[in-house]
Amino acid sequence: MPRPLIGITTYVEDSTRYGVWDVPTSLVPTGYYELVQAAGGAAVLLPPDDPAAAAEVLSRVDGLVVAGGPDVDPVHYGAARDSRTGAPATVRDRWELALLAAALEADVPVLGICRGMQALNVALGGTLIQHLDGHFDVPGAMSWHPVRPVPDTRYAALVPEETQVPTYHHQAVDRLGRGLVASAHAADGTVEAIELPDPARWVLGVQWHPERATDTRVMTSLIAAADARTAAPAL
């Protein structure tokens, strides 16, 4: 049987130097597709496109991973811009929010990673804390900290124990979006995972970077959900 095909969002860097080239490039760190492959899926990269094409693109894949990256523009959740919020990534915001809306409409399994979790929350009407103080041991660097699952959630069923996770972010979920529940927290109370509790839908976001770790349990579950959706008979 063919492996489930998982779409991973990418982002554009205006100037990327490799060989003799220094050109705009759509890219994503290799850890994302390596994690999909290690968990039993096949990966395809999704560069920014016309938001109107989101449903068409989602019809070609079995699951969606929304990757990490820059801050979501606060205009999308009705907030004034904090001076510490990064410059808007307008094209990416519009594309990924359209992909998330289409995936939620079509019940395509979704995993949001870091920015992707924040975008998932915003796509469902939630808001973000635009800057966290004191959340990291080493500000401005990737660090590891413990994450505790919330009992009786999908995430807790997948990862029942407290784990150390690699993380790098200065924003976080504030008000949860429609239907979402928090499914993991950091020691300081920061929301570290969110999900839709409906057991018939696989929608999960994690604030850390599983592509920088060796634990494949969350991604393996996404792959299994994508595989089950593909194998389900059409109604």
Coordinates of C-alpha atoms in Angstrom, one line a residue:
M1 CA 0.0 0.0 0.0
P2 CA 1.3 3.5 -0.7
R3 CA 2.4 5.6 2.2
P4 CA 0.1 8.4 3.3
L5 CA 1.1 11.7 1.6
I6 CA 1.7 14.5 4.1
G7 CA 1.8 18.1 2.9
I8 CA 4.3 20.3 4.8
T9 CA 4.1 24.1 4.4
T10 CA 7.2 26.0 3.4
Y11 CA 8.2 29.6 3.5
V12 CA 10.1 32.0 1.3
E13 CA 13.4 33.5 2.1
D14 CA 14.1 36.5 -0.2
S15 CA 17.8 35.9 -0.4
T16 CA 19.2 32.4 -0.2
R17 CA 22.8 31.7 -1.3
Y18 CA 23.8 28.3 -2.5
G19 CA 26.4 27.6 -5.2
V20 CA 26.4 30.5 -7.6
W21 CA 22.8 31.3 -6.8
D22 CA 21.4 34.0 -4.5
V23 CA 17.7 34.0 -5.2
P24 CA 14.3 33.9 -3.4
T25 CA 13.8 30.3 -2.2
S26 CA 10.9 28.3 -0.8
L27 CA 12.2 26.0 1.9
V28 CA 11.7 24.1 5.1
P29 CA 14.3 22.4 7.4
T30 CA 14.9 18.8 6.5
G31 CA 13.8 17.6 9.9
Y32 CA 10.2 18.1 9.0
Y33 CA 10.1 15.7 6.1
E34 CA 12.6 13.3 7.8
L35 CA 10.2 13.1 10.7
V36 CA 7.3 12.3 8.3
Q37 CA 9.3 9.6 6.6
A38 CA 10.5 8.1 9.9
A39 CA 6.9 7.8 11.0
G40 CA 5.9 5.9 7.9
G41 CA 4.6 8.7 5.6
A42 CA 5.7 10.3 2.4
A43 CA 6.2 14.1 2.4
V44 CA 5.4 16.7 -0.2
L45 CA 6.3 20.4 0.3
L46 CA 3.6 23.0 -0.1
P47 CA 5.0 26.4 -1.2
P48 CA 2.8 29.5 -0.8
D49 CA 0.0 29.7 -3.3
D50 CA -3.3 31.5 -4.0
P51 CA -5.4 31.0 -0.9
A52 CA -8.3 30.2 -3.2
A53 CA -6.4 27.1 -4.2
A54 CA -6.2 25.7 -0.6
A55 CA -9.1 23.2 -0.9
E56 CA -7.7 21.9 -4.3
V57 CA -4.3 21.4 -2.8
L58 CA -5.7 19.7 0.3
S59 CA -7.6 17.3 -1.9
R60 CA -4.3 15.9 -3.1
V61 CA -2.8 15.0 0.3
D62 CA -3.8 12.8 3.2
G63 CA -2.6 15.0 6.1
L64 CA -1.2 18.5 6.7
V65 CA 1.8 19.7 8.8
V66 CA 2.0 23.5 9.3
A67 CA 5.6 24.3 10.0
G68 CA 7.2 26.7 12.4
G69 CA 8.4 30.2 11.5
P70 CA 7.7 33.9 12.1
D71 CA 5.0 35.5 14.1
V72 CA 1.4 35.4 12.9
D73 CA 0.3 39.0 12.1
P74 CA -1.9 40.1 15.0
V75 CA -4.3 41.6 12.5
H76 CA -5.6 38.1 12.1
Y77 CA -6.8 38.0 15.7
G78 CA -7.9 41.6 16.1
A79 CA -5.0 42.8 18.2
A80 CA -2.7 45.8 18.0
R81 CA 0.9 45.0 17.1
D82 CA 3.3 44.7 20.1
S83 CA 6.6 46.4 19.4
R84 CA 8.3 43.0 20.0
T85 CA 6.2 41.2 17.4
G86 CA 8.1 40.3 14.2
A87 CA 7.4 41.8 10.8
P88 CA 4.3 40.4 9.1
A89 CA 4.6 37.4 6.8
T90 CA 1.5 38.4 4.8
V91 CA 1.7 35.8 2.0
R92 CA 2.5 33.0 4.3
D93 CA -0.3 34.0 6.8
R94 CA -2.9 34.1 4.2
W95 CA -1.9 30.8 2.6
E96 CA -1.5 28.8 5.8
L97 CA -4.7 30.2 7.4
A98 CA -6.5 29.2 4.1
L99 CA -5.0 25.7 4.2
L100 CA -6.0 25.3 7.8
A101 CA -9.6 26.4 7.1
A102 CA -9.8 24.0 4.2
A103 CA -8.3 21.1 6.2
L104 CA -10.7 21.7 9.1
E105 CA -13.6 21.8 6.6
A106 CA -12.6 18.5 4.9
D107 CA -11.5 16.7 8.1
V108 CA -7.9 16.4 6.9
P109 CA -5.6 15.4 9.8
V110 CA -3.6 18.4 10.9
L111 CA -0.5 18.9 13.0
G112 CA 0.6 22.4 13.7
I113 CA 4.2 22.9 14.9
C114 CA 5.3 26.0 16.8
R115 CA 4.0 28.8 14.6
G116 CA 1.8 26.2 13.1
M117 CA 0.1 25.6 16.4
Q118 CA -0.4 29.4 16.9
A119 CA -1.8 29.6 13.3
L120 CA -4.2 26.8 14.1
N121 CA -5.4 28.6 17.2
V122 CA -5.9 31.8 15.2
A123 CA -7.7 30.0 12.4
L124 CA -10.3 28.9 14.9
G125 CA -10.8 32.4 16.3
G126 CA -8.2 32.3 19.2
T127 CA -5.7 34.9 20.2
L128 CA -2.0 34.9 21.0
I129 CA 0.3 36.3 23.7
Q130 CA 2.6 38.4 21.6
H131 CA 5.7 38.2 23.9
L132 CA 6.7 35.9 26.8
D133 CA 9.2 37.0 29.4
G134 CA 11.3 34.5 31.3
H135 CA 10.0 31.3 29.4
F136 CA 13.5 30.2 28.3
D137 CA 16.7 29.4 30.1
V138 CA 18.7 31.0 27.3
P139 CA 16.7 33.7 25.5
G140 CA 17.1 33.7 21.7
A141 CA 18.3 30.1 21.5
M142 CA 16.8 26.7 21.1
S143 CA 16.4 25.2 24.5
W144 CA 14.7 22.1 26.1
H145 CA 12.1 22.2 28.9
P146 CA 9.6 19.7 30.4
V147 CA 6.1 19.5 29.0
R148 CA 3.3 17.9 31.1
P149 CA 0.3 16.3 29.3
V150 CA -3.3 17.1 30.3
P151 CA -5.1 13.9 31.3
D152 CA -7.8 12.5 29.1
T153 CA -6.6 14.3 25.9
R154 CA -5.4 12.8 22.6
Y155 CA -1.9 14.1 23.4
A156 CA -1.8 12.4 26.8
A157 CA -2.9 9.1 25.2
L158 CA 0.0 9.4 22.8
V159 CA 2.6 10.7 25.3
P160 CA 1.4 10.0 28.8
E161 CA 4.5 11.0 30.7
E162 CA 6.2 14.4 31.2
T163 CA 8.9 14.8 28.5
Q164 CA 11.7 17.2 27.7
V165 CA 11.0 19.0 24.3
P166 CA 13.1 21.3 22.1
T167 CA 11.5 24.7 21.9
Y168 CA 12.1 28.2 20.5
H169 CA 9.3 30.7 20.6
H170 CA 8.5 34.1 22.2
Q171 CA 4.7 34.0 21.6
A172 CA 2.1 31.6 22.9
V173 CA -1.6 30.7 22.8
D174 CA -3.7 33.1 24.9
R175 CA -7.5 32.6 24.3
L176 CA -8.2 29.2 22.8
G177 CA -10.0 29.0 19.5
R178 CA -13.4 27.5 18.9
G179 CA -13.6 23.9 20.2
L180 CA -9.9 23.7 21.1
V181 CA -8.6 22.4 24.5
A182 CA -5.2 22.7 26.0
S183 CA -3.5 19.2 26.1
A184 CA -0.1 20.0 27.5
H185 CA 1.5 22.8 29.6
A186 CA 5.0 24.0 30.5
A187 CA 6.0 24.3 34.1
D188 CA 5.2 28.1 34.0
G189 CA 1.6 27.3 32.7
T190 CA 2.3 28.2 29.0
V191 CA 0.0 26.2 26.7
E192 CA 2.3 23.7 24.9
A193 CA -0.2 21.7 23.0
I194 CA -3.8 22.2 21.8
E195 CA -6.3 19.9 20.1
L196 CA -9.9 19.3 19.0
P197 CA -11.2 16.8 21.5
D198 CA -13.5 15.1 18.9
P199 CA -12.1 11.5 18.6
A200 CA -13.3 11.3 15.0
R201 CA -11.0 14.2 14.0
W202 CA -7.2 14.4 14.2
V203 CA -6.3 18.0 14.9
L204 CA -3.3 18.7 17.2
G205 CA -0.8 21.5 17.6
V206 CA 2.4 21.5 19.6
Q207 CA 4.4 24.5 20.6
W208 CA 7.8 22.7 20.4
H209 CA 9.8 21.3 17.5
P210 CA 9.4 17.5 17.3
E211 CA 11.4 17.6 14.1
R212 CA 14.4 18.4 16.3
A213 CA 13.8 15.4 18.6
T214 CA 13.8 11.6 18.2
D215 CA 10.2 10.9 19.5
T216 CA 8.0 10.0 16.6
R217 CA 4.8 9.2 18.6
V218 CA 2.8 12.3 17.6
M219 CA 3.8 12.1 13.9
T220 CA 3.1 8.4 13.8
S221 CA -0.4 9.0 15.1
L222 CA -0.9 11.7 12.4
I223 CA 0.2 9.2 9.7
A224 CA -2.1 6.5 11.1
A225 CA -5.0 9.0 11.0
A226 CA -4.2 10.0 7.4
D227 CA -3.9 6.3 6.4
A228 CA -7.3 5.5 8.0
R229 CA -9.0 8.5 6.3
T230 CA -7.6 7.4 2.9
A231 CA -8.7 3.8 3.5
A232 CA -12.3 4.7 4.6
P233 CA -14.9 3.9 2.0
A234 CA -16.5 6.9 0.3
L235 CA -20.0 7.7 1.3

